[in-house]
Structure formats: C-alpha cells, structure tokens
Amino acid sequence: MYDKISLIGMGLIASSMAHGIHRHGIARSLVGYTRSQQTREVACELGLVDHMCNSLEEVVEDADLVVLCTPVRTFGQIARIIAPHLKPGATLSDVGSVKSYVVKSVAPHVPANVHFVPGHPLAGTEHSGPRAGFAELFVNRWCLITPLANSPKEPVERLAEFWRILGAQVDYMEPTHHDLVLAVTSHVPHLIAYSMVGTADHLHRVSKTEVIQYSAAGFRDFTRIAASNPTMWHDVFLSNKEATLDILGRFTEELFSLQRAIRTGQGDQLLEYFQRTRSIRKGIVEAGQDTGAPDFGRIPRQQET
Ligand code: NAP
C-alpha cells in the first residue's frame, strides 16, 4: 500500500500498528522513532520496525505515510520539526484521541505538497508501551478519519484502506463533531472512572484492603479504566476541554436527577431509566462492539482448593 511507513512513538497504538503492518505486508519498509533510548531498544528487541531511527528528521525521510503516535499535545512540536523533511506527496496522519486540537496544532506546519489526514482508531487497552501492542487490537473496531476541507480524495481513501487492512471499520467525521462524540463515549466515562476510584481511595471508612479484596464487578471495571495511561488522558482532557465540560455538565444534571429520585423514592423513574440504559448496552453488543457473555466474557477464576 505504501512503500515506506514511518511511525513516531512506539507505545501501545504504534506497536499494534507495527504488528499489523508486518502481518498484512502493508509496507515494503517500516521505520520508527521514539524519544527514549530504552523504548527504542525494546522496539528493536521485539522487531517492531525494520529500522529504528535516531531522530525525527531521519524517521520521516522518504516515507510515504508518517503517523504520529505520541500523546496529542506533542504533535504540534513534532510537526514543526518534521515538516521540512517530509517527502513531497507523502501523507501525514495521526492516531490522537482528540481531533480539533490536533488539526489546529499540526495543520499550520504541514507543507502544501504533503497531505494531512487526521485519524483516530477507537481501540485501546489500559496498558501502554511497546510491549503492550498486538496485531488484533484494531479488528472490528472503528477508525474515524477526519479529513480537512481541502484534503484530496486519493490519500484519504488510501488511509481508509490501510485501516481496513488492519481490521478496522472506517467512518468519516468532522473534527469538532468527533470531539463531542468521543467526549460522550470515551472521555467523560474515563473522567467518571478516575473520580469513582479516587472517591473510594478517599473513603477512609472502608479500608483500602476491603476496597480491593471485595471489589465488585462495577468497581473493578472502573479501576480498569482508571488504570489508563496518565499522560495520554492528561493530554486528552486539556485538548478537548469544551466538549468534555459540556458533557460533564449534562452528566451532573442526570446525576442530580437520579439523586433526587432516590431521595424521594421515585422507583418508577429509576426503573424506566435503568431499562433505557440496559437497551443501550444491548445495542452495543448487537453492533459487535462488546461481548454479551456474563462478566464481559471474563474467564472465572479457578476455585481454590
Ligand atoms: P503509550 O503506549 O504511552 O506510548 C506513547 C509513546 O509516545 C511512547 O513511545 C513515548 O515514548 C512517546 N512519548 C510520550 N511522551 C512523549 C513526548 N513528550 N515527546 C515525544 N514522545 C513522547 O501511548 P498510546 O496508548 O500508544 O497512545 C498514543 C496515541 O494514541 C495518543 O495520542 C493517544 O491519544 C492515541 N490513542 C490511544 C488509545 C489508547 O487507548 N491507548 C486509543 C486510541 C488512540 P517513550 O516511550 O520513548 O518515552
């Protein structure tokens, strides 16, 4: 698909892409760069790329597709450095979880003869780093592409095909709309998980041991989400402020309404509410975006004898 692909950053997303690119033979050559020597060594040991470069300037040299896979708030600075070294006709993309901020911080640096096509694979785990990646990460997940108004068709379609080969389903969205949708489906849920786990941590009436030992499914799932990459999420919230605060405001109103229903004993309101939310879960399972197996398909732990 591309003669030479360049990945900047070697964490969960980039290493998963690298596994997929090798598995499906998408590029003749795959090169990478990441800021720390330690991560560069791990990436080499795992054979993630054909060649690990020592600088940003070197990694983009002659590349037909360059993908930014570092935290979103680093993109602007990286784009500024690589811009003069990008190959004419190349496609510059990214995997950032936020899109308007990325367009604002990257687009001004991109030369006129390079196609900037932002993207966001909706796939991840709570693990980070080069060892966390696996080729199947994107399979049956969505990848949202947010082309610029002046993006030519060919590079956009080629990038879409690239994600399809990695197993994703592709859709197109306008960047601001993407940020609002993701605030609802991902960013605010993460913030709620962080705050719920933080609340339990502050609850001195229940000892920490009890919180961990007796963690019920609900709390356990919050802890999984709240274990997500701190730098990545710091960047997401600061870069998607408006949509996050908008959805957070609506969430707070819903919470107050549920709080009132509980205080005043409005059981019918609670039942109707929970039936509605249950149908949303059903829709997600029917759309193939999660398993319908009990306990999210977790394998029950062996009974200790
Ligand atoms: P990750 O596993 O933590 O990897 C981050 C990579 O970025 C590492 O190679 C790290 O380099 C590098 N990096 C970190 N800070 C940097 C800085 N200040 N300057 C230059 N490089 C830096 O992260 P990830 O989960 O792959 O996320 C990468 C991108 O994918 C983010 O933009 C995120 O928004 C997006 N994304 C993540 C998920 C998810 O669930 N994780 C899902 C979709 C999209 P060193 O190791 O060398 O320090």
Coordinates of C-alpha atoms and ligand atoms in Angstrom, one line a residue:
M1 CA 0.0 0.0 0.0
Y2 CA 2.8 2.4 0.9
D3 CA 6.5 1.8 0.1
K4 CA 7.7 3.2 3.3
I5 CA 5.8 3.8 6.6
S6 CA 7.1 5.8 9.5
L7 CA 5.7 5.6 13.0
I8 CA 6.6 8.3 15.5
G9 CA 6.1 7.0 19.1
M10 CA 6.4 3.3 20.0
G11 CA 3.6 2.7 22.5
L12 CA 0.5 0.6 22.6
I13 CA -1.0 2.0 19.4
A14 CA 2.2 2.3 17.3
S15 CA 3.4 -1.2 18.3
S16 CA -0.1 -2.7 17.5
M17 CA 0.1 -0.9 14.1
A18 CA 3.6 -2.3 13.5
H19 CA 2.5 -5.9 14.2
G20 CA -0.5 -5.4 11.8
I21 CA 1.7 -3.8 9.1
H22 CA 4.1 -6.8 9.2
R23 CA 1.3 -9.4 9.4
H24 CA -0.5 -8.0 6.4
G25 CA 2.6 -6.9 4.4
I26 CA 1.3 -3.3 4.1
A27 CA 4.7 -1.7 3.5
R28 CA 8.0 -2.5 1.9
S29 CA 9.8 -0.8 4.7
L30 CA 8.7 0.2 8.2
V31 CA 10.7 2.6 10.3
G32 CA 10.2 4.1 13.7
Y33 CA 11.4 6.7 16.2
T34 CA 10.6 7.3 19.8
R35 CA 12.2 9.7 22.2
S36 CA 13.7 7.3 24.8
Q37 CA 16.7 5.1 24.2
Q38 CA 15.0 2.4 26.4
T39 CA 11.8 2.2 24.3
R40 CA 13.9 2.2 21.1
E41 CA 15.8 -0.8 22.5
V42 CA 12.7 -2.7 23.4
A43 CA 11.1 -1.9 20.0
C44 CA 14.3 -3.3 18.3
E45 CA 14.3 -6.4 20.6
L46 CA 10.6 -7.1 19.6
G47 CA 11.4 -6.5 15.9
L48 CA 8.6 -3.9 15.7
V49 CA 10.2 -2.0 12.8
D50 CA 12.8 -2.7 10.1
H51 CA 14.9 0.2 11.2
M52 CA 14.8 2.3 14.4
C53 CA 15.9 5.9 13.6
N54 CA 17.8 8.2 15.9
S55 CA 16.0 11.4 15.1
L56 CA 12.6 12.8 13.9
E57 CA 14.3 14.3 10.8
E58 CA 15.6 10.8 9.9
V59 CA 12.4 8.9 10.5
V60 CA 10.3 10.8 8.0
E61 CA 12.9 10.8 5.3
D62 CA 11.4 9.3 2.1
A63 CA 8.3 8.0 4.0
D64 CA 5.1 7.8 2.1
L65 CA 3.0 7.6 5.2
V66 CA 4.0 9.2 8.5
V67 CA 1.8 8.5 11.6
L68 CA 2.1 10.5 14.8
C69 CA 1.6 8.0 17.7
T70 CA 2.7 10.1 20.7
P71 CA 0.4 12.0 23.2
V72 CA -1.7 14.6 21.4
R73 CA -0.1 17.6 23.0
T74 CA 3.3 16.7 21.5
F75 CA 2.0 16.7 17.9
G76 CA 2.5 20.4 17.2
Q77 CA 6.1 20.4 18.2
I78 CA 6.8 17.2 16.3
A79 CA 5.1 18.5 13.2
R80 CA 7.2 21.7 13.3
I81 CA 10.4 19.6 13.4
I82 CA 9.5 17.1 10.7
A83 CA 7.7 19.5 8.3
P84 CA 10.8 20.5 6.2
H85 CA 11.9 16.8 5.9
L86 CA 8.6 15.3 4.7
K87 CA 8.6 13.8 1.2
P88 CA 6.5 15.7 -1.3
G89 CA 3.3 13.8 -1.9
A90 CA 3.5 12.0 1.4
T91 CA 0.6 11.5 3.8
L92 CA 0.9 12.7 7.3
S93 CA -1.6 11.2 9.8
D94 CA -2.0 10.6 13.5
V95 CA -3.9 8.4 15.9
G96 CA -4.7 11.1 18.5
S97 CA -7.8 10.7 20.6
V98 CA -8.8 14.3 20.0
K99 CA -9.2 15.9 16.6
S100 CA -9.9 19.7 16.6
Y101 CA -6.9 20.5 18.7
V102 CA -4.7 18.2 16.5
V103 CA -5.9 19.9 13.4
K104 CA -5.2 23.4 14.9
S105 CA -1.7 22.4 16.2
V106 CA -0.5 20.3 13.2
A107 CA -2.0 21.8 10.1
P108 CA -0.2 25.1 10.1
H109 CA 3.2 23.3 9.9
V110 CA 2.3 20.9 7.0
P111 CA 3.8 21.9 3.7
A112 CA 1.4 22.4 0.8
N113 CA 2.7 19.3 -1.1
V114 CA 2.0 17.0 1.9
H115 CA -1.5 15.6 2.6
F116 CA -2.5 15.8 6.3
V117 CA -5.2 13.3 7.0
P118 CA -6.0 13.0 10.8
G119 CA -7.3 9.7 12.1
H120 CA -8.4 8.1 15.4
P121 CA -8.6 4.3 15.8
L122 CA -11.2 3.7 18.6
A123 CA -9.2 0.8 20.1
G124 CA -7.1 0.6 23.2
T125 CA -6.4 -1.2 26.4
E126 CA -5.3 0.1 29.8
H127 CA -1.7 -1.0 29.0
S128 CA 1.0 1.2 27.5
G129 CA 4.3 0.9 25.9
P130 CA 5.9 -1.1 23.1
R131 CA 5.3 -4.5 24.7
A132 CA 1.5 -3.8 25.0
G133 CA 0.8 -4.0 21.3
F134 CA -0.9 -6.8 19.4
A135 CA -2.0 -7.0 15.7
E136 CA -5.6 -7.8 16.5
L137 CA -6.2 -4.5 18.5
F138 CA -8.0 -2.8 15.6
V139 CA -10.0 -5.8 14.4
N140 CA -13.7 -5.0 14.3
R141 CA -13.1 -1.6 15.9
W142 CA -13.9 1.7 14.3
C143 CA -11.3 4.1 12.9
L144 CA -12.6 7.6 12.5
I145 CA -10.9 9.7 9.8
T146 CA -11.4 13.5 9.9
P147 CA -10.2 14.9 6.6
L148 CA -9.6 18.6 6.2
A149 CA -11.9 20.5 3.9
N150 CA -9.2 20.6 1.2
S151 CA -8.0 17.0 1.5
P152 CA -7.8 15.3 -1.9
K153 CA -9.7 12.1 -2.2
E154 CA -6.9 9.7 -3.0
P155 CA -4.8 10.0 0.2
V156 CA -7.9 9.9 2.3
E157 CA -9.2 6.7 0.7
R158 CA -5.8 5.1 0.8
L159 CA -5.5 5.8 4.5
A160 CA -9.0 4.3 5.0
E161 CA -7.9 1.2 3.1
F162 CA -4.8 1.0 5.3
W163 CA -7.0 0.9 8.5
R164 CA -9.4 -1.6 6.8
I165 CA -6.5 -4.0 6.2
L166 CA -5.5 -3.7 9.9
G167 CA -9.1 -4.9 10.6
A168 CA -10.9 -1.7 11.4
Q169 CA -14.2 -0.3 10.0
V170 CA -13.8 3.2 8.8
D171 CA -16.0 6.2 9.1
Y172 CA -15.5 9.9 8.3
M173 CA -16.3 12.8 10.7
E174 CA -15.8 16.5 11.0
P175 CA -13.2 17.1 13.8
T176 CA -15.5 19.1 16.2
H177 CA -18.2 16.5 15.9
H178 CA -15.7 13.8 16.5
D179 CA -14.6 15.5 19.8
L180 CA -18.2 15.8 21.0
V181 CA -19.0 12.1 20.2
L182 CA -15.8 11.0 21.9
A183 CA -16.5 13.2 24.9
V184 CA -19.7 11.2 25.4
T185 CA -18.4 7.7 24.6
S186 CA -14.9 7.8 26.0
H187 CA -13.5 11.0 27.6
V188 CA -16.2 11.7 30.2
P189 CA -16.6 7.9 31.1
H190 CA -12.9 7.9 31.8
L191 CA -13.2 11.0 34.0
I192 CA -16.0 9.4 35.9
A193 CA -14.0 6.2 36.4
Y194 CA -11.0 8.3 37.6
S195 CA -13.2 10.1 40.1
M196 CA -15.0 7.0 41.3
V197 CA -11.8 5.2 42.0
G198 CA -10.5 8.4 43.6
T199 CA -13.6 8.6 45.8
A200 CA -13.0 5.1 47.0
D201 CA -9.4 5.9 47.7
H202 CA -10.5 8.9 49.9
L203 CA -13.1 6.9 51.7
H204 CA -11.4 6.2 55.0
R205 CA -14.3 4.4 56.5
V206 CA -13.7 1.5 54.2
S207 CA -10.1 0.4 54.3
K208 CA -8.1 0.1 51.1
T209 CA -7.7 -3.6 51.6
E210 CA -11.5 -4.1 51.7
V211 CA -12.0 -2.0 48.6
I212 CA -9.5 -4.2 46.7
Q213 CA -10.5 -7.5 48.3
Y214 CA -14.2 -7.2 47.9
S215 CA -14.2 -5.2 44.6
A216 CA -17.5 -6.0 42.9
A217 CA -17.8 -6.0 39.1
G218 CA -18.8 -2.4 38.9
F219 CA -15.9 -1.0 40.8
R220 CA -13.5 -3.4 39.2
D221 CA -14.5 -2.2 35.8
F222 CA -13.9 1.4 36.9
T223 CA -10.5 0.5 38.2
R224 CA -9.5 -1.0 34.8
I225 CA -10.5 2.3 33.1
A226 CA -8.8 4.4 35.8
A227 CA -5.6 2.5 35.2
S228 CA -5.3 4.0 31.7
N229 CA -2.3 5.9 30.6
P230 CA -2.0 9.1 32.8
T231 CA -0.1 11.2 30.2
M232 CA -2.4 10.3 27.4
W233 CA -5.5 11.2 29.4
H234 CA -4.0 14.4 30.8
D235 CA -3.5 15.5 27.2
V236 CA -7.0 14.4 26.1
F237 CA -8.8 16.4 28.8
L238 CA -6.7 19.5 28.3
S239 CA -7.2 19.3 24.5
N240 CA -10.9 18.5 24.4
K241 CA -11.9 21.0 27.2
E242 CA -15.0 22.4 25.6
A243 CA -16.8 19.1 24.7
T244 CA -15.7 17.4 28.0
L245 CA -17.1 20.3 30.1
D246 CA -20.3 20.4 28.0
I247 CA -20.9 16.6 28.5
L248 CA -19.8 16.7 32.1
G249 CA -22.4 19.5 32.8
R250 CA -25.2 17.3 31.3
F251 CA -23.9 14.3 33.3
T252 CA -24.0 16.3 36.5
E253 CA -27.7 17.2 35.8
E254 CA -28.5 13.5 35.2
L255 CA -26.8 12.5 38.4
F256 CA -28.7 15.1 40.4
S257 CA -32.0 13.9 38.9
L258 CA -31.2 10.3 39.9
Q259 CA -30.1 11.5 43.4
R260 CA -33.5 13.2 43.8
A261 CA -35.3 10.1 42.6
I262 CA -33.6 8.0 45.2
R263 CA -34.1 10.6 48.0
T264 CA -37.8 11.0 47.2
G265 CA -38.4 7.3 46.5
Q266 CA -39.4 7.7 42.8
G267 CA -38.9 4.0 42.0
D268 CA -40.8 4.2 38.6
Q269 CA -38.4 6.9 37.4
L270 CA -35.4 4.7 38.4
L271 CA -36.9 1.6 36.7
E272 CA -37.6 3.5 33.5
Y273 CA -34.1 5.0 33.5
F274 CA -32.3 1.7 34.0
Q275 CA -34.4 0.0 31.3
R276 CA -33.4 2.7 28.9
T277 CA -29.7 2.3 29.8
R278 CA -29.9 -1.5 29.5
S279 CA -31.1 -1.2 25.9
I280 CA -28.1 0.9 25.1
R281 CA -25.9 -1.9 26.3
K282 CA -27.9 -4.4 24.2
G283 CA -27.3 -2.2 21.2
I284 CA -23.5 -2.2 21.8
V285 CA -23.4 -6.0 22.0
E286 CA -25.7 -6.3 18.9
A287 CA -23.3 -4.0 17.0
G288 CA -20.5 -6.4 17.8
Q289 CA -18.6 -3.8 19.9
D290 CA -18.6 -6.0 23.0
T291 CA -19.3 -9.5 24.1
G292 CA -22.7 -10.4 25.6
A293 CA -21.1 -13.1 27.8
P294 CA -21.6 -12.6 31.5
D295 CA -19.0 -10.5 33.3
F296 CA -17.8 -9.1 29.9
G297 CA -16.6 -12.6 29.0
R298 CA -14.0 -12.9 31.8
I299 CA -12.9 -16.4 32.5
P300 CA -13.9 -17.3 36.0
R301 CA -11.0 -17.8 38.4
Q302 CA -10.3 -21.4 39.3
Q303 CA -11.9 -22.3 42.7
E304 CA -9.1 -22.5 45.2
T305 CA -9.0 -25.9 46.9
Ligands
NAP1 P1 1.8 4.9 25.0 O1 1.7 3.4 25.0 O2 2.1 5.6 26.3 O3 3.0 5.4 24.1 C1 3.4 6.7 23.9 C2 4.6 6.9 23.0 O4 4.8 8.3 22.9 C3 5.8 6.3 23.6 O5 6.6 5.7 22.5 C4 6.5 7.5 24.2 O6 7.9 7.5 24.0 C5 6.1 8.6 23.3 N1 6.0 9.9 24.0 C6 5.4 10.1 25.2 N2 5.6 11.4 25.6 C7 6.3 12.0 24.6 C8 6.8 13.3 24.4 N3 6.6 14.3 25.3 N4 7.5 13.5 23.3 C9 7.7 12.6 22.4 N5 7.3 11.3 22.5 C10 6.6 11.0 23.6 O7 0.6 5.6 24.3 P2 -0.5 5.1 23.3 O8 -1.6 4.5 24.2 O9 0.1 4.3 22.3 O10 -1.1 6.4 22.8 C11 -0.5 7.1 21.7 C12 -1.5 8.0 21.0 O11 -2.6 7.2 20.6 C13 -2.1 9.1 21.8 O12 -2.1 10.3 21.0 C14 -3.5 8.7 22.2 O13 -4.4 9.8 22.3 C15 -3.8 7.8 21.0 N6 -4.8 6.7 21.3 C16 -4.6 6.0 22.4 C17 -5.6 5.0 22.7 C18 -5.5 4.1 23.9 O14 -6.5 3.6 24.4 N7 -4.3 3.9 24.5 C19 -6.6 4.7 21.8 C20 -6.7 5.4 20.6 C21 -5.8 6.5 20.4 P3 9.0 6.9 25.0 O15 8.4 5.5 25.5 O16 10.2 6.7 24.2 O17 9.1 7.8 26.2

